[in-house]
mmCIF file of C-alpha atoms in Angstrom:
data_model
loop_
_atom_site.group_PDB
_atom_site.id
_atom_site.type_symbol
_atom_site.label_atom_id
_atom_site.label_comp_id
_atom_site.label_asym_id
_atom_site.label_seq_id
_atom_site.Cartn_x
_atom_site.Cartn_y
_atom_site.Cartn_z
ATOM 1 C CA MET A 12 2.989 -19.526 7.759
ATOM 2 C CA THR A 13 0.345 -21.508 9.671
ATOM 3 C CA ASP A 14 -2.449 -23.412 7.932
ATOM 4 C CA ASP A 15 -4.955 -20.832 9.179
ATOM 5 C CA ALA A 16 -2.846 -17.977 7.792
ATOM 6 C CA GLN A 17 -2.490 -19.760 4.441
ATOM 7 C CA ASP A 18 -6.240 -20.278 4.289
ATOM 8 C CA LEU A 19 -6.864 -16.602 5.042
ATOM 9 C CA THR A 20 -4.304 -15.497 2.446
ATOM 10 C CA GLY A 21 -5.878 -17.672 -0.244
ATOM 11 C CA ALA A 22 -9.371 -16.529 0.645
ATOM 12 C CA GLN A 23 -8.372 -12.861 0.543
ATOM 13 C CA ARG A 24 -6.635 -13.237 -2.834
ATOM 14 C CA ALA A 25 -9.729 -14.906 -4.307
ATOM 15 C CA HIS A 26 -12.005 -12.280 -2.743
ATOM 16 C CA TRP A 27 -10.054 -9.386 -4.273
ATOM 17 C CA GLN A 28 -9.915 -11.082 -7.686
ATOM 18 C CA SER A 29 -13.672 -11.591 -7.712
ATOM 19 C CA THR A 30 -14.285 -8.061 -6.408
ATOM 20 C CA TYR A 31 -12.240 -6.441 -9.172
ATOM 21 C CA THR A 32 -13.940 -8.661 -11.756
ATOM 22 C CA ALA A 33 -17.413 -7.775 -10.503
ATOM 23 C CA HIS A 34 -16.645 -4.069 -10.020
ATOM 24 C CA PRO A 35 -14.127 -2.847 -12.651
ATOM 25 C CA GLY A 36 -12.537 0.441 -11.624
ATOM 26 C CA MET A 37 -14.275 0.123 -8.256
ATOM 27 C CA TYR A 38 -12.453 3.066 -6.668
ATOM 28 C CA GLY A 39 -13.032 5.429 -9.599
ATOM 29 C CA GLU A 40 -10.469 7.354 -11.629
ATOM 30 C CA GLU A 41 -9.687 10.207 -9.259
ATOM 31 C CA PRO A 42 -6.508 9.703 -7.189
ATOM 32 C CA SER A 43 -6.754 9.159 -3.463
ATOM 33 C CA ALA A 44 -5.936 12.113 -1.207
ATOM 34 C CA PRO A 45 -2.862 10.275 0.141
ATOM 35 C CA ALA A 46 -1.540 9.846 -3.416
ATOM 36 C CA VAL A 47 -1.876 13.578 -4.079
ATOM 37 C CA HIS A 48 0.059 14.248 -0.866
ATOM 38 C CA ALA A 49 2.664 11.623 -1.772
ATOM 39 C CA ALA A 50 3.240 13.089 -5.238
ATOM 40 C CA ALA A 51 4.018 16.479 -3.702
ATOM 41 C CA VAL A 52 6.410 14.867 -1.208
ATOM 42 C CA PHE A 53 8.075 12.832 -3.965
ATOM 43 C CA HIS A 54 8.510 15.908 -6.183
ATOM 44 C CA ALA A 55 10.037 17.838 -3.277
ATOM 45 C CA ALA A 56 12.478 14.977 -2.696
ATOM 46 C CA GLY A 57 13.512 14.954 -6.362
ATOM 47 C CA ALA A 58 12.126 11.454 -6.932
ATOM 48 C CA ARG A 59 11.714 10.100 -10.452
ATOM 49 C CA GLU A 60 10.962 6.373 -10.021
ATOM 50 C CA VAL A 61 8.037 5.327 -7.845
ATOM 51 C CA LEU A 62 7.068 1.848 -6.683
ATOM 52 C CA GLU A 63 3.420 1.446 -5.725
ATOM 53 C CA LEU A 64 2.516 -1.612 -3.664
ATOM 54 C CA GLY A 65 -1.074 -2.821 -3.808
ATOM 55 C CA ALA A 66 -1.882 -0.666 -6.828
ATOM 56 C CA GLY A 67 -5.186 -2.413 -7.593
ATOM 57 C CA HIS A 68 -6.828 -1.072 -10.748
ATOM 58 C CA GLY A 69 -4.442 1.857 -10.702
ATOM 59 C CA ARG A 70 -6.083 5.171 -9.924
ATOM 60 C CA ASP A 71 -3.022 6.296 -7.931
ATOM 61 C CA ALA A 72 -0.413 4.731 -10.224
ATOM 62 C CA LEU A 73 -1.976 6.540 -13.175
ATOM 63 C CA TYR A 74 -1.908 9.802 -11.236
ATOM 64 C CA PHE A 75 1.790 9.367 -10.474
ATOM 65 C CA ALA A 76 2.422 8.722 -14.166
ATOM 66 C CA ARG A 77 0.492 11.858 -15.150
ATOM 67 C CA GLU A 78 2.641 13.735 -12.624
ATOM 68 C CA GLY A 79 5.714 12.675 -14.592
ATOM 69 C CA PHE A 80 6.983 9.792 -12.483
ATOM 70 C CA THR A 81 7.998 6.408 -13.849
ATOM 71 C CA VAL A 82 5.836 3.915 -11.974
ATOM 72 C CA GLU A 83 6.272 0.242 -11.128
ATOM 73 C CA ALA A 84 2.841 -0.945 -9.949
ATOM 74 C CA THR A 85 2.443 -4.241 -8.100
ATOM 75 C CA ASP A 86 -0.580 -6.119 -6.784
ATOM 76 C CA PHE A 87 -1.510 -9.742 -6.126
ATOM 77 C CA SER A 88 -4.608 -9.308 -8.324
ATOM 78 C CA ALA A 89 -3.864 -9.919 -12.001
ATOM 79 C CA THR A 90 -7.393 -8.693 -12.734
ATOM 80 C CA GLY A 91 -6.771 -5.322 -11.109
ATOM 81 C CA LEU A 92 -3.458 -4.862 -12.925
ATOM 82 C CA GLU A 93 -5.048 -5.739 -16.266
ATOM 83 C CA GLN A 94 -7.543 -2.936 -15.671
ATOM 84 C CA LEU A 95 -4.628 -0.632 -14.807
ATOM 85 C CA ARG A 96 -2.806 -1.401 -18.055
ATOM 86 C CA THR A 97 -5.951 -0.813 -20.099
ATOM 87 C CA ALA A 98 -6.515 2.545 -18.412
ATOM 88 C CA ALA A 99 -2.850 3.523 -18.881
ATOM 89 C CA ARG A 100 -3.119 2.915 -22.627
ATOM 90 C CA ARG A 101 -6.370 4.877 -22.789
ATOM 91 C CA LYS A 102 -4.791 7.817 -20.966
ATOM 92 C CA GLY A 103 -1.566 7.698 -22.970
ATOM 93 C CA VAL A 104 0.735 7.044 -20.003
ATOM 94 C CA ASP A 105 1.466 3.364 -20.650
ATOM 95 C CA GLY A 106 5.076 4.266 -21.449
ATOM 96 C CA ARG A 107 5.523 5.374 -17.850
ATOM 97 C CA VAL A 108 3.813 2.431 -16.136
ATOM 98 C CA THR A 109 4.904 -1.181 -15.726
ATOM 99 C CA THR A 110 3.017 -3.792 -13.725
ATOM 100 C CA THR A 111 4.009 -6.920 -11.824
ATOM 101 C CA VAL A 112 1.786 -9.477 -10.134
ATOM 102 C CA HIS A 113 3.358 -9.858 -6.712
ATOM 103 C CA ASP A 114 2.436 -10.946 -3.204
ATOM 104 C CA VAL A 115 4.127 -8.681 -0.653
ATOM 105 C CA ARG A 116 4.767 -11.693 1.577
ATOM 106 C CA ASP A 117 7.533 -12.523 -0.908
ATOM 107 C CA PRO A 118 10.720 -10.481 -1.462
ATOM 108 C CA LEU A 119 10.205 -7.494 -3.750
ATOM 109 C CA PRO A 120 11.244 -8.306 -7.339
ATOM 110 C CA LEU A 121 13.586 -5.323 -7.578
ATOM 111 C CA PRO A 122 17.340 -4.773 -7.117
ATOM 112 C CA ASP A 123 18.811 -3.016 -4.090
ATOM 113 C CA ALA A 124 18.604 0.808 -4.129
ATOM 114 C CA SER A 125 16.639 0.874 -7.383
ATOM 115 C CA VAL A 126 13.718 3.268 -6.713
ATOM 116 C CA ASP A 127 13.367 6.781 -5.325
ATOM 117 C CA ALA A 128 10.019 6.480 -3.574
ATOM 118 C CA VAL A 129 7.469 3.892 -2.434
ATOM 119 C CA PHE A 130 3.714 4.362 -1.946
ATOM 120 C CA ALA A 131 1.229 1.973 -0.361
ATOM 121 C CA HIS A 132 -2.371 3.034 0.307
ATOM 122 C CA MET A 133 -3.959 0.583 2.796
ATOM 123 C CA LEU A 134 -1.692 -2.255 1.662
ATOM 124 C CA LEU A 135 0.190 -2.741 4.932
ATOM 125 C CA CYS A 136 -3.095 -3.102 6.827
ATOM 126 C CA MET A 137 -4.353 -6.028 4.774
ATOM 127 C CA ALA A 138 -4.305 -9.592 6.151
ATOM 128 C CA LEU A 139 -0.588 -9.518 6.939
ATOM 129 C CA SER A 140 0.907 -10.624 10.237
ATOM 130 C CA THR A 141 3.060 -8.192 12.207
ATOM 131 C CA GLN A 142 6.100 -10.267 11.256
ATOM 132 C CA GLU A 143 5.172 -10.090 7.547
ATOM 133 C CA ILE A 144 4.668 -6.319 7.762
ATOM 134 C CA GLN A 145 8.077 -5.872 9.389
ATOM 135 C CA ALA A 146 9.702 -8.025 6.691
ATOM 136 C CA LEU A 147 7.987 -5.996 3.974
ATOM 137 C CA VAL A 148 9.226 -2.688 5.384
ATOM 138 C CA GLY A 149 12.705 -4.196 5.465
ATOM 139 C CA GLU A 150 12.324 -5.026 1.772
ATOM 140 C CA ILE A 151 11.158 -1.476 1.066
ATOM 141 C CA ALA A 152 14.271 -0.137 2.773
ATOM 142 C CA ARG A 153 16.347 -2.487 0.626
ATOM 143 C CA VAL A 154 14.956 -1.300 -2.721
ATOM 144 C CA LEU A 155 14.902 2.406 -1.848
ATOM 145 C CA ARG A 156 17.889 4.574 -2.643
ATOM 146 C CA PRO A 157 19.437 6.479 0.288
ATOM 147 C CA GLY A 158 17.241 9.481 1.034
ATOM 148 C CA GLY A 159 14.248 7.720 -0.540
ATOM 149 C CA VAL A 160 10.742 8.372 0.768
ATOM 150 C CA PHE A 161 8.072 5.890 1.843
ATOM 151 C CA VAL A 162 4.460 7.068 2.194
ATOM 152 C CA TYR A 163 1.864 4.588 3.436
ATOM 153 C CA THR A 164 -1.596 4.577 4.959
ATOM 154 C CA VAL A 165 -3.153 2.109 7.380
ATOM 155 C CA ARG A 166 -6.386 1.751 9.297
ATOM 156 C CA HIS A 167 -5.692 1.970 13.011
ATOM 157 C CA THR A 168 -7.111 0.681 16.271
ATOM 158 C CA GLY A 169 -9.356 3.743 16.617
ATOM 159 C CA ASP A 170 -11.313 2.622 13.546
ATOM 160 C CA THR A 171 -14.999 1.723 13.922
ATOM 161 C CA HIS A 172 -14.414 -1.812 12.617
ATOM 162 C CA TYR A 173 -11.573 -2.575 15.042
ATOM 163 C CA GLY A 174 -12.725 -5.491 17.160
ATOM 164 C CA ALA A 175 -15.736 -6.168 14.926
ATOM 165 C CA GLY A 176 -16.371 -9.196 12.740
ATOM 166 C CA THR A 177 -14.239 -12.322 12.769
ATOM 167 C CA SER A 178 -10.976 -12.155 14.704
ATOM 168 C CA HIS A 179 -7.918 -13.810 13.156
ATOM 169 C CA GLY A 180 -5.572 -12.697 15.950
ATOM 170 C CA ASP A 181 -2.707 -10.175 15.724
ATOM 171 C CA ASP A 182 -5.221 -7.274 15.496
ATOM 172 C CA ILE A 183 -6.622 -8.738 12.236
ATOM 173 C CA TYR A 184 -10.422 -8.632 11.903
ATOM 174 C CA GLU A 185 -12.507 -9.730 8.942
ATOM 175 C CA HIS A 186 -15.633 -7.715 8.164
ATOM 176 C CA GLY A 187 -17.735 -7.991 4.996
ATOM 177 C CA GLY A 188 -15.257 -10.423 3.465
ATOM 178 C CA PHE A 189 -12.248 -8.102 3.830
ATOM 179 C CA ALA A 190 -9.603 -8.837 6.481
ATOM 180 C CA VAL A 191 -7.798 -5.825 7.953
ATOM 181 C CA HIS A 192 -4.783 -5.583 10.246
ATOM 182 C CA PHE A 193 -5.540 -2.576 12.451
ATOM 183 C CA PHE A 194 -2.395 -0.739 13.525
ATOM 184 C CA PRO A 195 -1.629 0.369 17.074
ATOM 185 C CA ARG A 196 0.620 3.428 17.175
ATOM 186 C CA ALA A 197 3.450 1.346 18.605
ATOM 187 C CA LEU A 198 3.633 -0.602 15.346
ATOM 188 C CA VAL A 199 4.088 2.601 13.339
ATOM 189 C CA ASP A 200 6.988 3.551 15.596
ATOM 190 C CA THR A 201 8.519 0.080 15.287
ATOM 191 C CA LEU A 202 8.381 0.238 11.496
ATOM 192 C CA ALA A 203 10.169 3.603 11.562
ATOM 193 C CA ARG A 204 13.246 2.302 13.385
ATOM 194 C CA GLY A 205 16.270 3.093 11.265
ATOM 195 C CA TRP A 206 14.263 5.671 9.285
ATOM 196 C CA VAL A 207 13.492 9.356 9.758
ATOM 197 C CA LEU A 208 9.814 9.503 10.753
ATOM 198 C CA ASN A 209 8.637 12.709 9.093
ATOM 199 C CA GLU A 210 4.915 12.652 9.830
ATOM 200 C CA VAL A 211 2.038 10.584 11.198
ATOM 201 C CA HIS A 212 -1.149 12.262 9.989
ATOM 202 C CA ALA A 213 -4.597 11.094 11.138
ATOM 203 C CA PHE A 214 -7.418 11.310 8.600
ATOM 204 C CA GLU A 215 -10.760 9.768 7.684
ATOM 205 C CA GLU A 216 -11.932 8.249 4.408
ATOM 206 C CA GLY A 217 -15.174 6.752 3.109
ATOM 207 C CA ASP A 218 -18.649 6.468 4.557
ATOM 208 C CA LEU A 219 -18.044 4.814 7.955
ATOM 209 C CA PRO A 220 -15.737 6.710 8.013
ATOM 210 C CA ARG A 221 -12.606 4.584 7.995
ATOM 211 C CA ARG A 222 -9.994 6.029 10.342
ATOM 212 C CA LEU A 223 -6.420 5.941 9.083
ATOM 213 C CA TRP A 224 -2.914 7.197 9.559
ATOM 214 C CA ARG A 225 -0.853 8.534 6.675
ATOM 215 C CA VAL A 226 2.788 7.922 7.491
ATOM 216 C CA THR A 227 5.751 9.570 5.766
ATOM 217 C CA GLN A 228 9.234 8.306 6.525
ATOM 218 C CA THR A 229 12.603 8.765 4.843
ATOM 219 C CA LEU A 230 15.546 6.429 4.518
ATOM 220 C CA PRO A 231 18.685 8.140 5.853
ATOM 221 C CA GLN A 232 21.329 9.156 3.350
ATOM 222 C CA THR A 233 23.877 7.309 5.505
ATOM 223 C CA PRO A 234 23.008 3.879 6.959
ATOM 224 C CA GLY A 235 22.506 4.090 10.698
ATOM 225 C CA ALA A 236 22.160 7.889 10.633
#
């Protein structure tokens, strides 16, 4: 990692920590629309154990738990995960939720083939290089069981903020203190190599609105299939 990338990573970690501290439960308690979709996909696939990457304060992790899944929630913000644990106890689902402070630039702290499904809402489009994103998807493939499902969302290059703010290269732009890696469609296709690409669904979220893709892909039952 270059010095500039390390500086950006540290700045983004500090920014998210301070944001969660200043705005507890900033995204509310209702699950995101992608999480509702993912839960239906996970149920249909017979999944029981879900890993959520970038869980934040936990609105989606808590929804998965209420839906009956066992959830491992990770985030690089200890503050966000503390809020998640408090909410899980309040809602009576703490027995279904575990949390781990983790930076997705590092290998996932899970054994091979240990979870049924993975969910990541706008985690892959944070201030990660293309190489780091590809490594992360490789790690996701490692921890998923054969036939496991990965649902993720990313802001794409058709988004209003693409090209705005401070450029950090590699399609990463910082706007309002938040750095985003905007995805070209070719990157989605690259990340699906070796997987079954089930769906790429375009949708909008928020006031701008943010423009995103919701991607669903499945690990083959047989390697190389």
